[in-house]
Tab-separated table of C-alpha atoms in Angstrom:
chain	number	residue	atom	x	y	z
A	220	UNK	CA	-0.021	-0.021	0.315
A	221	UNK	CA	0.613	2.948	-0.037
A	222	UNK	CA	1.600	5.148	2.244
A	223	UNK	CA	1.130	9.593	1.251
A	224	UNK	CA	3.322	12.190	3.413
A	225	UNK	CA	2.335	15.578	3.791
A	226	UNK	CA	5.475	17.274	5.208
A	227	UNK	CA	3.525	20.487	6.916
A	228	UNK	CA	0.133	20.214	8.503
A	229	UNK	CA	-0.201	23.877	8.717
A	230	UNK	CA	1.287	26.932	6.348
A	231	UNK	CA	0.098	30.853	7.460
A	232	UNK	CA	0.906	32.685	4.195
A	233	UNK	CA	0.457	36.886	3.635
A	234	UNK	CA	-1.930	37.479	1.118
A	235	UNK	CA	0.403	37.457	-2.204
A	236	UNK	CA	3.289	35.703	-0.972
A	237	UNK	CA	4.106	32.265	-3.081
A	238	UNK	CA	3.090	28.856	-1.123
A	239	UNK	CA	4.885	25.505	-1.987
A	240	UNK	CA	3.113	22.647	-0.061
A	241	UNK	CA	4.731	19.428	-0.189
A	242	UNK	CA	3.939	15.691	-0.548
A	243	UNK	CA	5.721	13.071	-0.770
A	244	UNK	CA	4.695	9.274	-1.957
A	245	UNK	CA	6.162	5.821	-1.031
A	246	UNK	CA	6.380	4.078	-4.129
A	247	UNK	CA	8.339	4.066	-7.624
A	248	UNK	CA	5.974	2.598	-9.480
A	249	UNK	CA	3.756	3.676	-11.906
A	250	UNK	CA	1.542	5.815	-9.523
A	251	UNK	CA	-1.197	8.606	-10.251
A	252	UNK	CA	-1.083	11.746	-8.849
A	253	UNK	CA	-3.622	14.194	-8.002
A	254	UNK	CA	-4.591	17.647	-5.178
A	255	UNK	CA	-7.699	17.818	-4.149
A	256	UNK	CA	-8.850	21.055	-2.101
A	257	UNK	CA	-11.500	21.691	0.759
A	258	UNK	CA	-13.003	24.354	1.273
A	259	UNK	CA	-15.330	24.333	5.691
A	260	UNK	CA	-17.547	22.108	5.100
A	261	UNK	CA	-17.318	20.961	1.626
A	262	UNK	CA	-16.610	18.086	0.079
A	263	UNK	CA	-13.133	17.947	-2.194
A	264	UNK	CA	-12.884	19.113	-5.138
A	265	UNK	CA	-9.795	18.340	-7.994
A	266	UNK	CA	-6.958	20.598	-8.712
A	267	UNK	CA	-5.113	19.104	-10.512
A	268	UNK	CA	-3.931	15.562	-11.515
A	269	UNK	CA	-0.368	14.266	-13.088
A	270	UNK	CA	-0.724	11.052	-15.277
A	271	UNK	CA	2.083	11.041	-18.150
A	272	UNK	CA	3.927	13.647	-19.786
A	273	UNK	CA	5.052	16.585	-18.378
A	274	UNK	CA	5.780	16.775	-15.299
A	275	UNK	CA	4.840	20.203	-14.670
A	276	UNK	CA	1.305	19.693	-13.972
A	277	UNK	CA	-1.518	22.879	-14.293
A	278	UNK	CA	-4.802	23.050	-12.124
A	279	UNK	CA	-7.331	25.659	-11.470
A	280	UNK	CA	-7.086	28.632	-9.558
A	281	UNK	CA	-3.981	29.390	-10.363
A	282	UNK	CA	-1.954	26.378	-8.509
A	283	UNK	CA	0.782	24.476	-10.253
A	284	UNK	CA	2.574	20.945	-9.481
A	285	UNK	CA	5.583	19.454	-10.019
A	286	UNK	CA	5.917	16.028	-10.166
A	287	UNK	CA	9.740	13.723	-9.280
A	288	UNK	CA	10.048	10.335	-9.637
A	289	UNK	CA	13.597	10.263	-8.780
A	290	UNK	CA	12.040	11.889	-4.916
A	291	UNK	CA	9.046	10.306	-5.277
A	292	UNK	CA	8.014	13.918	-4.715
A	293	UNK	CA	4.819	15.965	-5.814
A	294	UNK	CA	5.017	19.695	-4.812
A	295	UNK	CA	1.817	21.889	-5.236
A	296	UNK	CA	3.027	25.803	-5.596
A	297	UNK	CA	1.132	29.137	-6.153
A	298	UNK	CA	3.134	32.066	-7.214
A	299	UNK	CA	0.355	34.635	-5.296
A	300	UNK	CA	-1.804	33.173	-3.177
A	301	UNK	CA	-5.228	35.249	-1.965
A	302	UNK	CA	-7.197	35.514	0.924
A	303	UNK	CA	-10.139	32.923	-1.097
A	304	UNK	CA	-6.768	30.061	-1.280
A	305	UNK	CA	-7.812	29.334	2.677
A	306	UNK	CA	-8.393	25.445	2.684
A	307	UNK	CA	-7.309	22.500	3.525
A	308	UNK	CA	-5.047	20.350	0.870
A	309	UNK	CA	-4.282	16.757	0.286
A	310	UNK	CA	-2.165	15.286	-1.728
A	311	UNK	CA	-3.276	11.540	-3.028
A	312	UNK	CA	-1.806	8.923	-4.728
A	313	UNK	CA	-3.676	6.225	-6.949
A	314	UNK	CA	-1.602	3.265	-8.332
A	315	UNK	CA	-1.891	1.550	-12.085
A	316	UNK	CA	-3.605	-1.188	-10.307
A	317	UNK	CA	-5.573	-0.726	-7.667
A	318	UNK	CA	-8.964	-0.305	-9.190
A	319	UNK	CA	-8.564	4.127	-8.511
A	320	UNK	CA	-8.496	3.772	-4.804
A	321	UNK	CA	-7.157	6.468	-3.568
A	322	UNK	CA	-3.963	7.204	-0.828
A	323	UNK	CA	-4.497	10.493	0.944
A	324	UNK	CA	-1.665	12.375	2.529
A	325	UNK	CA	-3.159	13.925	6.287
A	326	UNK	CA	-3.052	17.239	4.477
A	327	UNK	CA	-2.532	21.027	4.689
A	328	UNK	CA	-4.458	23.180	6.275
A	329	UNK	CA	-3.225	26.613	3.978
A	330	UNK	CA	-4.034	30.319	6.182
A	331	UNK	CA	-3.284	33.339	3.736
A	332	UNK	CA	-3.670	36.435	6.338
A	333	UNK	CA	-3.837	39.886	4.605
B	836	UNK	CA	-20.963	19.824	-10.614
B	837	UNK	CA	-21.290	15.953	-10.341
B	838	UNK	CA	-24.377	14.795	-9.350
B	839	UNK	CA	-23.968	13.341	-6.221
B	840	UNK	CA	-26.196	13.592	-2.613
B	841	UNK	CA	-25.496	11.853	0.433
B	842	UNK	CA	-28.539	11.386	2.898
B	843	UNK	CA	-28.520	12.045	5.744
B	844	UNK	CA	-26.306	15.087	5.831
B	845	UNK	CA	-25.993	14.556	9.348
B	846	UNK	CA	-26.509	11.300	12.090
B	847	UNK	CA	-26.712	11.768	16.026
B	848	UNK	CA	-27.273	7.537	16.946
B	849	UNK	CA	-26.474	5.952	19.654
B	850	UNK	CA	-24.186	3.033	20.177
B	851	UNK	CA	-24.907	-0.101	19.697
B	852	UNK	CA	-26.754	0.512	16.515
B	853	UNK	CA	-27.062	-0.095	13.012
B	854	UNK	CA	-26.452	3.218	10.854
B	855	UNK	CA	-27.030	3.489	6.653
B	856	UNK	CA	-25.551	6.208	5.063
B	857	UNK	CA	-27.193	6.736	1.433
B	858	UNK	CA	-24.815	7.615	-1.851
B	859	UNK	CA	-27.095	8.788	-5.121
B	860	UNK	CA	-25.128	9.353	-7.929
B	861	UNK	CA	-26.396	10.519	-12.019
B	862	UNK	CA	-23.485	10.423	-13.786
B	863	UNK	CA	-24.364	6.339	-14.072
B	864	UNK	CA	-20.106	5.899	-13.165
B	865	UNK	CA	-19.454	2.426	-12.683
B	866	UNK	CA	-16.943	2.943	-9.221
B	867	UNK	CA	-18.144	4.543	-6.365
B	868	UNK	CA	-15.800	5.097	-2.656
B	869	UNK	CA	-16.732	5.039	0.544
B	870	UNK	CA	-14.149	7.235	2.656
B	871	UNK	CA	-14.249	8.369	6.109
B	872	UNK	CA	-12.411	11.600	7.011
B	873	UNK	CA	-10.972	12.029	10.688
B	874	UNK	CA	-8.926	15.077	11.958
B	875	UNK	CA	-4.430	14.210	11.457
B	876	UNK	CA	-5.626	11.081	9.313
B	877	UNK	CA	-7.032	12.837	5.725
B	878	UNK	CA	-9.176	10.329	4.188
B	879	UNK	CA	-8.893	6.677	4.310
B	880	UNK	CA	-11.157	4.505	2.052
B	881	UNK	CA	-13.628	1.715	3.400
B	882	UNK	CA	-14.996	0.324	0.934
B	883	UNK	CA	-15.732	0.601	-2.634
B	884	UNK	CA	-16.586	-0.715	-5.752
B	885	UNK	CA	-15.943	-1.466	-9.596
B	886	UNK	CA	-19.722	-2.438	-10.583
B	887	UNK	CA	-23.151	-3.806	-9.212
B	888	UNK	CA	-22.149	-6.188	-6.767
B	889	UNK	CA	-19.139	-6.106	-7.183
B	890	UNK	CA	-17.064	-4.484	-4.129
B	891	UNK	CA	-14.069	-5.067	-2.125
B	892	UNK	CA	-12.474	-3.602	0.942
B	893	UNK	CA	-10.058	-0.944	1.594
B	894	UNK	CA	-8.007	-0.101	4.686
B	895	UNK	CA	-10.428	0.947	7.464
B	896	UNK	CA	-13.499	-1.725	7.103
B	897	UNK	CA	-13.833	-2.860	10.059
B	898	UNK	CA	-17.285	-2.928	11.216
B	899	UNK	CA	-18.568	-1.510	8.352
B	900	UNK	CA	-20.653	-3.524	5.064
B	901	UNK	CA	-21.850	-1.761	1.449
B	902	UNK	CA	-24.148	-2.994	-1.081
B	903	UNK	CA	-24.606	-1.850	-4.623
B	904	UNK	CA	-28.167	-2.971	-5.932
B	905	UNK	CA	-28.053	-0.505	-8.339
B	906	UNK	CA	-25.374	1.279	-10.324
B	907	UNK	CA	-26.821	5.180	-8.783
B	908	UNK	CA	-26.551	3.645	-5.424
B	909	UNK	CA	-24.118	2.673	-2.608
B	910	UNK	CA	-24.780	2.114	0.530
B	911	UNK	CA	-22.681	2.082	3.843
B	912	UNK	CA	-24.346	0.004	7.107
B	913	UNK	CA	-21.893	0.873	10.210
B	914	UNK	CA	-23.444	-3.207	11.887
B	915	UNK	CA	-23.430	-2.039	15.123
B	916	UNK	CA	-22.414	1.724	15.636
B	917	UNK	CA	-19.352	2.633	17.887
B	918	UNK	CA	-17.973	5.904	19.592
B	919	UNK	CA	-14.739	5.758	17.452
B	920	UNK	CA	-16.977	5.485	14.295
B	921	UNK	CA	-18.189	8.995	14.559
B	922	UNK	CA	-16.398	10.759	11.793
B	923	UNK	CA	-17.103	12.787	8.212
B	924	UNK	CA	-18.130	10.064	5.360
B	925	UNK	CA	-17.775	11.210	1.726
B	926	UNK	CA	-18.542	9.496	-1.042
B	927	UNK	CA	-16.921	9.572	-4.002
B	928	UNK	CA	-17.395	8.940	-7.864
B	929	UNK	CA	-15.740	8.025	-11.093
B	930	UNK	CA	-15.838	6.406	-14.235
B	931	UNK	CA	-13.340	3.944	-14.949
B	932	UNK	CA	-11.010	3.353	-12.446
B	933	UNK	CA	-6.994	4.166	-13.187
B	934	UNK	CA	-6.333	7.595	-13.182
B	935	UNK	CA	-10.019	8.961	-13.314
B	936	UNK	CA	-10.917	11.871	-11.223
B	937	UNK	CA	-13.167	10.773	-8.187
B	938	UNK	CA	-15.706	13.405	-7.703
B	939	UNK	CA	-16.511	14.127	-4.321
B	940	UNK	CA	-19.651	14.717	-1.864
B	941	UNK	CA	-20.862	16.844	0.105
B	942	UNK	CA	-20.234	14.542	3.024
B	943	UNK	CA	-22.014	13.254	5.963
B	944	UNK	CA	-21.579	14.041	9.701
B	945	UNK	CA	-22.303	11.015	12.064
B	946	UNK	CA	-22.022	11.321	15.401
B	947	UNK	CA	-22.191	7.686	17.990
B	948	UNK	CA	-22.715	8.340	21.163
């Protein structure tokens, strides 16, 4: 089974500052990688995903992530955050052979301050 | 937004009682999943289904059972609720398994007293 580590449980930043949320996974076999966002009292919404091809993936709301196979990482970045980006962010991994089941990290709470 | 509803949205129950949560989809997606979300644990898979009457266990399946008699409905049953099953339960769907985006429902908050 996969193990997904989100290295920071909380990340406070000021508005318009850049942010990076870190994610590492355990296996080097073929994987699919996802970032989801959860706003308070809501379900999860897909930000972006990596299936294959270019290692830099662009998602919604100006977020992007880079897949690094040698470091088994999939860090999420945004060059300039807004108050509205305040939410919990989850990294998730799916292996090719597991019928799409996702393994989630514990989440990173991003709080953007004015 | 994907057409996924969960019912009930909130429930309070007592230890030892059976509880059934329902996930209903209007997307005709083949795959359906039940997760629980707990602080500090992220989301963990309870059970999933890859077709009508085809289900399998996830990583935290003890004390839970599921049924899928129709494409659109996936039921999660807590056979005898315990306080450790107090959680937020999310249903998700996807068209195909591998690499497909999973779309999540709004969640059900369950409190077991």
